[in-house]
XYZ file of C-alpha atoms in Angstrom:
309
model
C -15.706 -29.487 -7.889
C -12.966 -31.653 -7.964
C -11.873 -31.388 -11.144
C -13.004 -27.686 -12.330
C -13.940 -24.693 -11.314
C -16.576 -21.876 -12.753
C -14.685 -19.685 -14.260
C -14.379 -16.040 -12.799
C -16.564 -13.626 -14.033
C -18.705 -10.321 -12.914
C -21.927 -12.429 -12.951
C -20.119 -14.891 -9.795
C -18.071 -12.050 -8.038
C -19.157 -12.703 -4.560
C -19.637 -10.171 -2.233
C -19.030 -10.344 1.343
C -18.937 -6.776 2.531
C -20.659 -3.471 1.015
C -20.538 -0.170 2.864
C -19.884 3.489 1.932
C -16.517 2.495 2.583
C -15.343 -0.488 2.059
C -16.129 -3.345 -0.550
C -14.903 -7.372 0.681
C -14.948 -9.638 -2.115
C -14.432 -13.229 -2.015
C -11.776 -13.606 -4.859
C -11.909 -16.381 -6.936
C -8.660 -18.994 -6.972
C -6.269 -18.354 -9.953
C -7.381 -14.938 -10.562
C -4.618 -11.815 -9.985
C -6.038 -8.987 -8.406
C -5.027 -6.338 -11.044
C -2.663 -6.344 -13.795
C -0.829 -4.343 -16.300
C -0.691 -6.096 -19.201
C -3.339 -5.180 -21.715
C -4.370 -9.268 -22.465
C -5.131 -10.231 -19.024
C -8.195 -9.107 -19.310
C -9.722 -11.488 -16.482
C -8.900 -9.962 -12.975
C -10.415 -8.672 -9.990
C -10.158 -5.185 -10.999
C -12.320 -5.546 -14.308
C -14.847 -7.740 -12.116
C -14.698 -5.081 -10.274
C -15.263 -2.305 -13.108
C -17.687 -4.249 -14.664
C -20.376 -5.025 -11.622
C -19.540 -1.166 -9.971
C -18.456 0.691 -12.594
C -20.328 4.247 -10.462
C -17.806 2.753 -7.763
C -14.642 3.112 -9.309
C -12.321 6.176 -8.868
C -10.571 7.437 -11.919
C -8.188 9.036 -9.716
C -6.320 5.683 -9.033
C -5.028 3.632 -11.434
C -6.585 0.266 -11.038
C -9.763 2.651 -10.247
C -9.863 0.958 -6.930
C -7.764 0.864 -3.802
C -6.897 -2.716 -2.616
C -5.908 -2.525 0.652
C -3.789 -6.011 0.775
C -2.658 -8.537 -1.727
C -3.674 -12.028 -2.208
C -1.883 -14.621 -4.555
C -2.815 -15.799 -7.954
C -3.678 -19.176 -6.436
C -5.065 -18.076 -3.334
C -8.805 -17.563 -2.908
C -10.867 -15.874 -0.337
C -11.223 -12.237 1.515
C -9.852 -9.314 -0.551
C -10.601 -5.443 1.070
C -10.849 -2.559 -1.073
C -11.457 0.344 0.182
C -13.760 3.126 -1.926
C -12.145 6.209 -1.191
C -8.730 7.916 0.100
C -9.931 8.429 3.995
C -11.007 4.793 3.934
C -7.831 3.369 2.208
C -5.541 5.497 5.016
C -7.717 4.006 7.623
C -7.221 0.622 6.429
C -3.543 1.210 5.478
C -2.769 2.080 9.081
C -4.172 -1.221 10.627
C -1.795 -3.176 8.341
C 1.193 -1.077 9.650
C 0.452 -1.492 13.322
C -0.065 -4.917 12.266
C -3.438 -5.289 14.058
C -4.889 -6.657 11.389
C -6.492 -10.429 12.384
C -6.166 -13.014 9.078
C -7.205 -16.569 9.125
C -6.773 -18.793 6.080
C -7.749 -22.227 6.092
C -5.576 -25.371 4.159
C -4.462 -28.323 2.794
C -1.558 -29.688 3.829
C 0.401 -32.604 2.376
C 1.150 -35.287 5.735
C 0.144 -35.381 8.744
C 0.640 -32.400 10.964
C 2.095 -33.333 14.684
C 1.122 -30.974 17.219
C -2.573 -29.434 17.783
C -0.813 -26.070 17.761
C 2.097 -24.986 15.782
C 4.370 -21.655 15.697
C 6.578 -21.766 13.033
C 9.051 -18.490 13.085
C 11.510 -19.444 10.012
C 12.693 -15.752 9.084
C 11.958 -15.670 5.100
C 13.850 -13.676 2.199
C 14.247 -13.470 -1.754
C 16.032 -16.230 -3.751
C 18.552 -15.309 -5.864
C 18.841 -18.757 -7.464
C 18.740 -18.843 -11.542
C 15.430 -20.038 -11.960
C 14.109 -19.628 -8.908
C 14.296 -15.415 -8.159
C 9.950 -15.406 -8.407
C 10.004 -17.269 -5.497
C 11.222 -16.645 -1.783
C 13.029 -18.702 1.015
C 13.837 -19.881 4.608
C 17.006 -18.047 6.032
C 19.935 -20.472 5.898
C 19.158 -21.728 2.429
C 21.507 -21.642 -1.016
C 20.652 -17.803 -2.294
C 18.584 -16.666 -0.051
C 19.187 -12.962 -0.020
C 17.914 -10.305 3.103
C 15.966 -12.648 5.031
C 13.804 -11.099 7.822
C 11.741 -12.366 10.919
C 8.390 -14.068 10.039
C 5.850 -15.393 12.006
C 2.851 -17.788 11.616
C 0.418 -19.674 13.950
C -0.575 -22.840 12.703
C -3.990 -25.020 14.383
C -4.776 -28.292 13.149
C -8.342 -28.798 12.121
C -8.696 -32.259 10.851
C -6.911 -35.254 10.045
C -7.559 -37.171 6.734
C -6.519 -38.064 2.796
C -6.846 -35.889 -0.544
C -7.485 -38.063 -3.022
C -6.130 -41.024 -1.429
C -2.986 -39.160 0.183
C -2.639 -38.309 3.961
C -3.550 -34.722 4.382
C -4.355 -32.327 7.332
C -6.850 -29.265 7.469
C -5.411 -26.184 8.829
C -6.334 -22.803 9.937
C -3.303 -20.572 9.663
C -2.783 -16.795 11.052
C 0.116 -14.694 9.867
C 1.272 -12.818 12.437
C 3.524 -10.650 9.337
C 3.273 -10.273 6.366
C 5.860 -11.644 3.667
C 5.552 -12.153 0.004
C 4.658 -16.352 0.372
C 4.765 -16.836 3.636
C 2.159 -18.949 4.311
C 3.444 -21.063 1.804
C 6.979 -21.091 2.291
C 6.301 -21.730 5.789
C 4.140 -24.784 5.494
C 6.824 -25.875 2.432
C 9.647 -25.578 4.940
C 7.822 -27.245 7.955
C 7.969 -30.455 5.849
C 4.018 -30.068 4.737
C 3.580 -28.220 1.580
C -0.111 -27.103 0.424
C -1.620 -29.249 -1.633
C -1.508 -28.391 -4.476
C 1.189 -25.892 -4.242
C 2.953 -25.793 -7.709
C 5.560 -23.583 -7.445
C 6.565 -24.996 -3.719
C 6.721 -28.066 -5.119
C 8.994 -27.608 -7.859
C 6.226 -28.242 -9.762
C 5.227 -31.860 -8.929
C 2.100 -31.218 -7.205
C 0.185 -30.519 -10.174
C -2.641 -32.849 -10.121
C -5.421 -30.834 -7.613
C -7.618 -28.259 -9.342
C -6.448 -25.446 -7.276
C -3.886 -24.644 -4.785
C -5.515 -25.876 -0.907
C -5.287 -22.041 0.370
C -8.454 -19.598 1.533
C -8.437 -16.330 2.864
C -11.154 -17.330 5.655
C -11.210 -14.703 8.053
C -10.716 -10.837 7.629
C -10.787 -8.881 10.425
C -9.557 -4.471 10.701
C -10.172 -3.697 14.191
C -11.677 0.265 12.240
C -12.977 2.987 14.439
C -15.721 3.146 15.831
C -16.635 -0.074 14.151
C -14.261 -3.064 13.122
C -14.856 -4.549 9.730
C -15.435 -8.215 10.014
C -15.895 -11.019 7.657
C -15.507 -14.172 6.658
C -15.387 -16.007 3.196
C -16.847 -19.602 3.987
C -15.040 -22.705 3.938
C -14.308 -24.122 0.386
C -12.487 -27.535 1.572
C -15.470 -29.658 2.342
C -16.412 -33.099 1.009
C -19.425 -31.713 -0.041
C -17.665 -29.419 -2.305
C -14.473 -31.612 -3.222
C -14.773 -35.162 -2.597
C -11.340 -36.132 -2.756
C -10.944 -34.334 0.766
C -12.072 -37.118 3.394
C -11.907 -35.767 7.095
C -11.377 -38.877 9.519
C -10.590 -37.376 12.748
C -11.559 -33.783 13.773
C -9.887 -32.108 16.409
C -11.984 -28.665 16.067
C -13.715 -26.905 13.482
C -13.200 -23.977 11.305
C -15.897 -22.160 13.518
C -14.466 -22.838 16.973
C -10.841 -22.164 15.903
C -11.903 -18.770 14.288
C -13.459 -17.756 17.859
C -10.502 -18.444 19.350
C -8.009 -16.791 17.301
C -11.025 -13.462 17.523
C -10.756 -13.958 21.495
C -7.453 -13.218 21.116
C -7.360 -10.419 18.651
C -10.020 -9.011 21.066
C -7.619 -9.264 24.168
C -4.864 -7.638 22.424
C -7.579 -5.076 21.325
C -8.291 -4.226 24.662
C -4.897 -4.193 25.979
C -4.025 -1.950 23.158
C -6.841 0.397 24.498
C -6.069 0.389 28.104
C -2.681 1.789 27.034
C -3.937 4.482 24.961
C -6.104 5.231 28.010
C -3.533 4.872 30.469
C -1.165 7.480 28.183
C -3.962 9.683 27.866
C -4.434 9.629 31.843
C -0.387 10.604 31.952
C -0.773 13.183 29.362
C -3.542 14.735 31.200
C -1.956 14.484 34.309
C 1.910 16.327 32.500
C -0.428 18.912 31.531
C -2.123 20.076 34.539
C 1.310 20.044 36.592
C 3.261 22.378 33.691
C -0.222 24.217 34.230
C 0.072 24.481 38.029
C 3.888 24.561 37.964
C 3.053 27.769 35.388
C 0.704 29.358 38.021
C 3.277 28.865 41.056
C 5.773 30.532 39.083
C 3.787 33.695 38.440
C 3.015 33.411 42.525
C 6.630 33.580 42.386
C 7.465 36.644 40.259
C 4.483 38.732 41.411
C 6.211 39.880 45.134
C 9.692 40.836 43.052
C 7.419 42.803 40.119
C 5.591 44.474 42.929
C 8.649 45.624 44.927
C 10.171 46.639 41.165
C 7.537 48.499 40.848
C 7.467 50.356 44.000
C 11.061 51.264 43.855
C 11.224 52.654 40.346
C 8.723 55.179 41.540
C 11.061 56.676 44.714
């Protein structure tokens, strides 16, 4: 697999999870999710239509409700809602930033430090010839930069095709376009094979080495959680040669999920606390109303007696 990939087709579409409400697929790299262009026949949308024709919804433009986006070059876990109610529930998770995502990546060079927080603000570039790209605040032509944050955990140090490389787990805490690619590039360690953010220089690898490995949506009554394998292994790509392991991908994911679980627990406690406060306030209002009625009664009795004299 070091030089090419099997072309995406309905037959090799890998389904990670399927329920009444959702399908999660392992998106092929270098594949669009959907397209309005008549000549683009090979998309995730087309794969789903051919593989699951009865699940397509004619009321939607693309036939399927994609809950989020993955770049053309990025592979991995992609969630699709199968009805409007499920799409709404998933949308709220993304809107409230309660979704946990973990991306595996190979970066150029040796990333120092086991854990890094990358917080460059990101905006859209207005520089001629680069308007399809994003940029960090302070660079020429960067418009409307917004705060962004990515957590980086180093997994392994090694080489890719003889050059120093680092395998990492990236956790985007915000959701800006091209966030992971821009953040890694700004850190001085662009993603291996990222043609766009290397300005066309990194063209030798057969793909961009960014993969959506973990996806967790804290839905009720049960969370949706999937992992989409690890394509960056020597057995799959012999050009990647790890030399020093700091932690496994599984261990890093567990750490990420533990932190997410702690946040969810804290949020649940806060929700219960607010509900208890609301209940107590309702009880107080009810008691005040009852007291008010008691206070009014002697006056009403007196008025009633006075009116009969």
